Backbone as a printed PyTorch tensor [residue, N CA C, xyz], in Angstrom:
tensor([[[  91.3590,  -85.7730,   50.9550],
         [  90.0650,  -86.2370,   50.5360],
         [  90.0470,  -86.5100,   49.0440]],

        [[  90.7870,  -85.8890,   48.4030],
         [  90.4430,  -85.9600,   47.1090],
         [  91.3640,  -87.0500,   46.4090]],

        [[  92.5620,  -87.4350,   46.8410],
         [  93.1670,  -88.4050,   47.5410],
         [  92.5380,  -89.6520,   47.2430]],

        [[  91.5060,  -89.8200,   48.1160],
         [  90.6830,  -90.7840,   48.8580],
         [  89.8790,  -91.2830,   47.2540]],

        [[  89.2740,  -89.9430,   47.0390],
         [  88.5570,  -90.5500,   46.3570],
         [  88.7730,  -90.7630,   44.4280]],

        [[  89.9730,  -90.2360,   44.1990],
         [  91.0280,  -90.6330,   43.1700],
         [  90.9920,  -92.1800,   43.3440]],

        [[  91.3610,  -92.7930,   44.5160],
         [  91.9700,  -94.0630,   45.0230],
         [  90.5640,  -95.0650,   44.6730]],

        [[  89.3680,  -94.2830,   45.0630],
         [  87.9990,  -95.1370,   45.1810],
         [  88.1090,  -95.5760,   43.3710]],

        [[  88.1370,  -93.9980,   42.5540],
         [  88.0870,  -94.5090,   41.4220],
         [  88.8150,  -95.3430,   40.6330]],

        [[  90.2720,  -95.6190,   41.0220],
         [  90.8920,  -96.5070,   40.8320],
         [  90.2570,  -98.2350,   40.8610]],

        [[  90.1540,  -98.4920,   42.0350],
         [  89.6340,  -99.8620,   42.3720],
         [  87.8810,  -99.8800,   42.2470]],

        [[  87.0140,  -98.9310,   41.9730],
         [  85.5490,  -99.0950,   41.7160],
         [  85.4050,  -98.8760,   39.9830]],

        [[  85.2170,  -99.5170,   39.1070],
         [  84.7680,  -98.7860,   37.9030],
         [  83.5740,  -99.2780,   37.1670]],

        [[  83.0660,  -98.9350,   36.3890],
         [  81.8830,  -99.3760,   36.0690],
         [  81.4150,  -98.2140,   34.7130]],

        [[  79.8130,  -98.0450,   34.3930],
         [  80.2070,  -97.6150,   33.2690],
         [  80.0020,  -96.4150,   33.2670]],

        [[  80.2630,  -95.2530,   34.0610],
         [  80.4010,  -94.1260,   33.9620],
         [  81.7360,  -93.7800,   35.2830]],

        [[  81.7020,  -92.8180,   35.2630],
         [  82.7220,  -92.0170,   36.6430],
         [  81.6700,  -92.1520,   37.7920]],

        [[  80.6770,  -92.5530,   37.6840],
         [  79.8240,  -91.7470,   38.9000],
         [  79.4870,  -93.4550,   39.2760]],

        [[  80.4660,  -94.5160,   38.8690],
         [  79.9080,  -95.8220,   39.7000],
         [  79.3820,  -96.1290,   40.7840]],

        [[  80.6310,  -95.8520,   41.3200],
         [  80.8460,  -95.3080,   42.8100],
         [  79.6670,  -95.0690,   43.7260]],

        [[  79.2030,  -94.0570,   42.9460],
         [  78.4450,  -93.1430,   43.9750],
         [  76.4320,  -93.7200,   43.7840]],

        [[  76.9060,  -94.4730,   42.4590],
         [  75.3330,  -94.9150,   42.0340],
         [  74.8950,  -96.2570,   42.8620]],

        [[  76.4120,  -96.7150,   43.5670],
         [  75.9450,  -97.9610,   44.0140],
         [  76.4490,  -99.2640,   42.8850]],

        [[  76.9290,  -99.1440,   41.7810],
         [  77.3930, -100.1730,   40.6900],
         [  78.4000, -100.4820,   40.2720]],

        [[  78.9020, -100.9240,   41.6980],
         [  80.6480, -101.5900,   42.1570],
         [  80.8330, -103.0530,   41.2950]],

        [[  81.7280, -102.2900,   40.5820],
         [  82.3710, -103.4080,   40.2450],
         [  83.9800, -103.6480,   40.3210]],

        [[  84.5220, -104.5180,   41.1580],
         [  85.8970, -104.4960,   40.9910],
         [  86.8770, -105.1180,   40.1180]],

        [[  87.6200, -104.1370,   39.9210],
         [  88.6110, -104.6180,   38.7810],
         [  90.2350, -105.0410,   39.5300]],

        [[  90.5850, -105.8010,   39.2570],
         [  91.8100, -106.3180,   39.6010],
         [  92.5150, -106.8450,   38.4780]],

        [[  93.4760, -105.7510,   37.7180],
         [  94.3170, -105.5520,   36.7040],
         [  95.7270, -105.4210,   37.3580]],

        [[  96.5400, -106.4740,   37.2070],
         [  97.9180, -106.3900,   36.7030],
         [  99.1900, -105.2850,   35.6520]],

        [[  99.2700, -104.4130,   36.3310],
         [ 100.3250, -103.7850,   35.1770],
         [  99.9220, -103.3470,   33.8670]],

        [[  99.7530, -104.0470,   33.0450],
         [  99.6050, -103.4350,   31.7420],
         [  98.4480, -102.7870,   31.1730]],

        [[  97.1450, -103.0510,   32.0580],
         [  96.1880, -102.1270,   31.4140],
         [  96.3170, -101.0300,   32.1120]],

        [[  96.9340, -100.7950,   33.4360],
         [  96.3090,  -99.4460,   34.5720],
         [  97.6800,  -98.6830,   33.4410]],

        [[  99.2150,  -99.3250,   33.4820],
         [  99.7490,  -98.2640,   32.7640],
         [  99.5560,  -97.7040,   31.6690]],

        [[  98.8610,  -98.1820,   30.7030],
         [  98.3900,  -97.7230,   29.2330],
         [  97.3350,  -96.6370,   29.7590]],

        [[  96.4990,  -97.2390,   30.7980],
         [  95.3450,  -95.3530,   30.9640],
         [  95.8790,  -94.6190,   31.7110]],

        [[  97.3970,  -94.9260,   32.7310],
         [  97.6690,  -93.7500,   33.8560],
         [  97.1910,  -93.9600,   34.9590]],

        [[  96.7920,  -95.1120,   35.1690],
         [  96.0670,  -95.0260,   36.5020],
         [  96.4930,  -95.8590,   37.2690]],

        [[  97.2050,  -95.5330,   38.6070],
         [  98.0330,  -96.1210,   39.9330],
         [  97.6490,  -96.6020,   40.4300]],

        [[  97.6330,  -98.3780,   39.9670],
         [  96.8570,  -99.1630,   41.4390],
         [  97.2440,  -98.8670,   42.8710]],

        [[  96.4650,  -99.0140,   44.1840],
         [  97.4230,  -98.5590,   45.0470],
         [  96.1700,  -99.8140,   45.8270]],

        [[  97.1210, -100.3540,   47.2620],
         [  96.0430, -101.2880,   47.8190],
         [  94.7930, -100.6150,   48.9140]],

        [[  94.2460, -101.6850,   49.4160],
         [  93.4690, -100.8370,   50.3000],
         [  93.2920, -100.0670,   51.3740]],

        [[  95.0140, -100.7990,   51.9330],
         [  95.8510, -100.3680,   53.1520],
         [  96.4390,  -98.9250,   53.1050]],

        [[  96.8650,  -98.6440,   51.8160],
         [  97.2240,  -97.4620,   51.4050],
         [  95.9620,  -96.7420,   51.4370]],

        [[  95.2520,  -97.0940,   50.8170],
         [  94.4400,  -96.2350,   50.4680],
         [  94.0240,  -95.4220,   51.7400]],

        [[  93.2240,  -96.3720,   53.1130],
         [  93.0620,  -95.9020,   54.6180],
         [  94.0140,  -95.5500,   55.1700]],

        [[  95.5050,  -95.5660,   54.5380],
         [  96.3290,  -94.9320,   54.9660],
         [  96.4460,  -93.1760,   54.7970]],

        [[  96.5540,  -93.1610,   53.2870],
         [  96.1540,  -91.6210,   52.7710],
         [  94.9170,  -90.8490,   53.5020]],

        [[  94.3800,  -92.0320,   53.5710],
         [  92.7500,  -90.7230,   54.0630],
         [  93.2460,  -90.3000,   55.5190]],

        [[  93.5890,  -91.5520,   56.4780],
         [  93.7230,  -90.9260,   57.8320],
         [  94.3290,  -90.1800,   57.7370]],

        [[  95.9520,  -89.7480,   56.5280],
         [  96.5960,  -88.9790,   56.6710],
         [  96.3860,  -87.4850,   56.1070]],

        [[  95.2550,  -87.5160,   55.2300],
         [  94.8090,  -86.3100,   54.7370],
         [  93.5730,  -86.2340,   56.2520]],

        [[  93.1730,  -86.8590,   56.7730],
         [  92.1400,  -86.4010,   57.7110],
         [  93.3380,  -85.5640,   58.8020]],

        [[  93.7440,  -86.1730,   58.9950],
         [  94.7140,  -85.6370,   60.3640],
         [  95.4950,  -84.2660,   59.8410]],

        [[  96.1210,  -84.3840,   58.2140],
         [  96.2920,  -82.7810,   58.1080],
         [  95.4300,  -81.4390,   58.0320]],

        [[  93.7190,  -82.1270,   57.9310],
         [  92.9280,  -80.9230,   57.6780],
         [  92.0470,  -80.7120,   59.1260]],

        [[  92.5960,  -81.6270,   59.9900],
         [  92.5240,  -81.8230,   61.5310],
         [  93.7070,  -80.3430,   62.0150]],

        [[  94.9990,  -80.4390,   61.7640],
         [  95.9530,  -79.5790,   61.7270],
         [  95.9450,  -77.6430,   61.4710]],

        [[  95.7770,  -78.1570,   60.3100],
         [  95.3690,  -77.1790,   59.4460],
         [  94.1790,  -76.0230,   60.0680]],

        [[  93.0010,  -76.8480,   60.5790],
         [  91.6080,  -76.3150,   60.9230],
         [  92.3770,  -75.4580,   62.7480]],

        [[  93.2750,  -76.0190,   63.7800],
         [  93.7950,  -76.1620,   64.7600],
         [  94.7400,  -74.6680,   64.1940]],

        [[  94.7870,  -74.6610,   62.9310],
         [  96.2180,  -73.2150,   63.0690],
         [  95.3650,  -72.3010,   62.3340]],

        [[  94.3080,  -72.8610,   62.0530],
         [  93.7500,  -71.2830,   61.5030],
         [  92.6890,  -70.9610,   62.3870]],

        [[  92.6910,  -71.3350,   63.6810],
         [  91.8110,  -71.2410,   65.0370],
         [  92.7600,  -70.4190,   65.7270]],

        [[  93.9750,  -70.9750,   65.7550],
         [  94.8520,  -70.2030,   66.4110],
         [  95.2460,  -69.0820,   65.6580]],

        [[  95.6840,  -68.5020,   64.5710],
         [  95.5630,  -67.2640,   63.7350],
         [  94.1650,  -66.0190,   64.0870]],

        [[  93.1220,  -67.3200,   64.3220],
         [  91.9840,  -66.1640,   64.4230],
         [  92.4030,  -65.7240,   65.6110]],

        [[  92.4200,  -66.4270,   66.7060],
         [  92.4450,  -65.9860,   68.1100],
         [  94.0100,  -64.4600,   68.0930]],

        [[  94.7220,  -64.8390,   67.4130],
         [  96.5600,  -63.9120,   67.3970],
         [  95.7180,  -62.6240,   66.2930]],

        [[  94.9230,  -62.8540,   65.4560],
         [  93.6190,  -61.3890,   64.7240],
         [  94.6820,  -61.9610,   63.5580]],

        [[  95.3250,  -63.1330,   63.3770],
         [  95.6860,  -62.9740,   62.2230],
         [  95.1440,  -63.6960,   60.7060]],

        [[  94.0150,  -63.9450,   61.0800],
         [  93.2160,  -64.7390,   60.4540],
         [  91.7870,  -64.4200,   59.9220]],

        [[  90.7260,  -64.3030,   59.0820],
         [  89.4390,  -63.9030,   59.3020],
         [  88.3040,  -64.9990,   59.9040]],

        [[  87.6740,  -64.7190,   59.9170],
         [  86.5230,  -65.7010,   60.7990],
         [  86.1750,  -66.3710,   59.3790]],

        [[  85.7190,  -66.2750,   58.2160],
         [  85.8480,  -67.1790,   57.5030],
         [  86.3330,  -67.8050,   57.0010]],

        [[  87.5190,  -67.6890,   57.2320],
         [  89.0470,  -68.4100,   57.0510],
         [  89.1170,  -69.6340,   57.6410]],

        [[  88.8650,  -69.0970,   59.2210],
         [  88.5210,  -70.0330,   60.3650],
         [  87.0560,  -71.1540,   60.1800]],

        [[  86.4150,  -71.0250,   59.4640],
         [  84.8610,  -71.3590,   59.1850],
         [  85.2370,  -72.0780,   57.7810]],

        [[  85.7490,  -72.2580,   57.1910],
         [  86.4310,  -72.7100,   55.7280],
         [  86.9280,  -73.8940,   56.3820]],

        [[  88.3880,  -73.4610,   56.7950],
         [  88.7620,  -74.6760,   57.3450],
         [  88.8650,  -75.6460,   58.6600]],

        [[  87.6320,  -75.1020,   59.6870],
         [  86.6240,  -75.9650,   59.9000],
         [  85.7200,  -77.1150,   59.5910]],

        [[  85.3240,  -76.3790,   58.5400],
         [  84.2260,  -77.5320,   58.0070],
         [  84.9000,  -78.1620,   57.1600]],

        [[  85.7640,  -78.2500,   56.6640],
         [  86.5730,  -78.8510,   55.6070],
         [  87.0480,  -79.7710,   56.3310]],

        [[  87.4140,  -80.0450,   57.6390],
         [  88.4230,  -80.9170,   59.1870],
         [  87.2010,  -81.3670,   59.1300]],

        [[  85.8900,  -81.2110,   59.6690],
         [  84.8920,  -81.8760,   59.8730],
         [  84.3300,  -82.6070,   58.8740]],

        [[  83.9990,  -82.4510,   57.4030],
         [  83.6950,  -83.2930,   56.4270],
         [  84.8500,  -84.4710,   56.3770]],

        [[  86.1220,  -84.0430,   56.6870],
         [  87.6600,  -85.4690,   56.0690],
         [  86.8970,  -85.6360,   57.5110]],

        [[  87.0380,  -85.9190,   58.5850],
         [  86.4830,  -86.4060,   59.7250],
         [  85.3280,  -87.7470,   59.8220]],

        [[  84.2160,  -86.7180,   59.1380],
         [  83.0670,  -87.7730,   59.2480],
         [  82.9850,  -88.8640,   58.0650]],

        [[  83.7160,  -88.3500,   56.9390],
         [  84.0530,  -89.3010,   56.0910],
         [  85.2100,  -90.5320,   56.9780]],

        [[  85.8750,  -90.2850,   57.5470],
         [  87.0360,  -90.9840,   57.6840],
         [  86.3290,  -91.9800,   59.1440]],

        [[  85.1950,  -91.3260,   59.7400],
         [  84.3130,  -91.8180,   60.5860],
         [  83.7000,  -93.2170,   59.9730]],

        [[  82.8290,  -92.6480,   58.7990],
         [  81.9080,  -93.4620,   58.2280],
         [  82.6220,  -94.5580,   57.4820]],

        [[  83.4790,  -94.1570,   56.9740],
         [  84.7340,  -95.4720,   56.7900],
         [  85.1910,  -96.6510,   57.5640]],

        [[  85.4430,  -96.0900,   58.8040],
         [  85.5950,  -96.9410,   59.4270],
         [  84.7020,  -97.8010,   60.4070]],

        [[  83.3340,  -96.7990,   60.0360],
         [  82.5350,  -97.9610,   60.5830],
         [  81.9720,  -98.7380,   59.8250]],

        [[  81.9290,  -98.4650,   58.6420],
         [  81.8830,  -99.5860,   57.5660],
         [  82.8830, -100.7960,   57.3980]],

        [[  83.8200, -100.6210,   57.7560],
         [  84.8190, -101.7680,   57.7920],
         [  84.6010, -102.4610,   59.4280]],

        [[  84.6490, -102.0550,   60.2280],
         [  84.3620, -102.5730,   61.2290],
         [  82.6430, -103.6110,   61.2160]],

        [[  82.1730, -102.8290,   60.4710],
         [  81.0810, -103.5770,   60.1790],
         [  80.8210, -104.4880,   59.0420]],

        [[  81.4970, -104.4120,   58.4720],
         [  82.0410, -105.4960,   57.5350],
         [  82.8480, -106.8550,   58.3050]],

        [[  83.8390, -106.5480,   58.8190],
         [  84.4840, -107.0910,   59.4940],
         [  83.9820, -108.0600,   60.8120]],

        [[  82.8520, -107.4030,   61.2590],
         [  81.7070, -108.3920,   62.3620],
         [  80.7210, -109.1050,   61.3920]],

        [[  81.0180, -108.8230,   59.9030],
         [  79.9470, -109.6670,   59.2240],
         [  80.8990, -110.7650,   59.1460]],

        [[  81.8990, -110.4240,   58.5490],
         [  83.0020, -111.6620,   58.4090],
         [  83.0320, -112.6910,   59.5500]],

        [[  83.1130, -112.2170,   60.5770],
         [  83.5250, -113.0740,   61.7300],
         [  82.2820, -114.1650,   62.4750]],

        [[  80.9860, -113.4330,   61.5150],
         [  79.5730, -114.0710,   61.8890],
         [  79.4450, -115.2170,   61.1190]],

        [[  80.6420, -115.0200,   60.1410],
         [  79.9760, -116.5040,   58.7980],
         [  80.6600, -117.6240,   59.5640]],

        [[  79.9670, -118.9370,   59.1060],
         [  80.7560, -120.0640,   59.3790],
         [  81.5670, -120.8770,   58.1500]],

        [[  82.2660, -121.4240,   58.6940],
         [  83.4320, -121.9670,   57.7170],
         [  82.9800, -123.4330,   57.5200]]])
């Protein structure tokens, strides 16, 4: 998740850190020499839904062995309740993602050429 949203700040910037989240997208598409002077790893968008499914599916994992720990007593119930909801937040994020692109994607296919 955190991943994910490293990646958002990469390709969203605007004039604070909190662009993003205010709604005041602006995209930048820089070549090489400015991202390496601040440190910051373009990565595409494919990657990007790549990382998340793949951080969703490890805290999918993760939530699955500390269920099974509780059940073997080797685990505490808030252990189990931690990383629960942690599988369920990368989840519904990784949900709402993709129905945003899918819905993007039926907007696309509605325009005419």
């Amino acid at each position: 998740m955190v991943g994910f949203v490293s990646s958002v700040r990469t390709i969203y910037t605007g004039p604070a850190a909190t662009s993003f989240a205010s709604g005041a997208n602006e995209t930048r598409h820089v070549a090489g020499g400015a991202n390496a002077a601040s440190g910051v790893e373009e990565t595409s968008f494919a990657q990007t839904m790549a990382d998340v499914l793949t951080d969703t599916a490890a805290d999918l994992k993760s939530a699955e062995a500390a269920s099974i720990s509780a059940v073997r007593g080797e685990a505490s119930a808030q252990q189990v309740v931690e990383a629960v909801m942690e599988a369920e937040m990368s989840l519904k994020t990784a949900l709402a993602i993709r129905d945003k692109v899918v819905s993007a994607y039926q907007e696309f296919s509605r325009m005419t050429i």
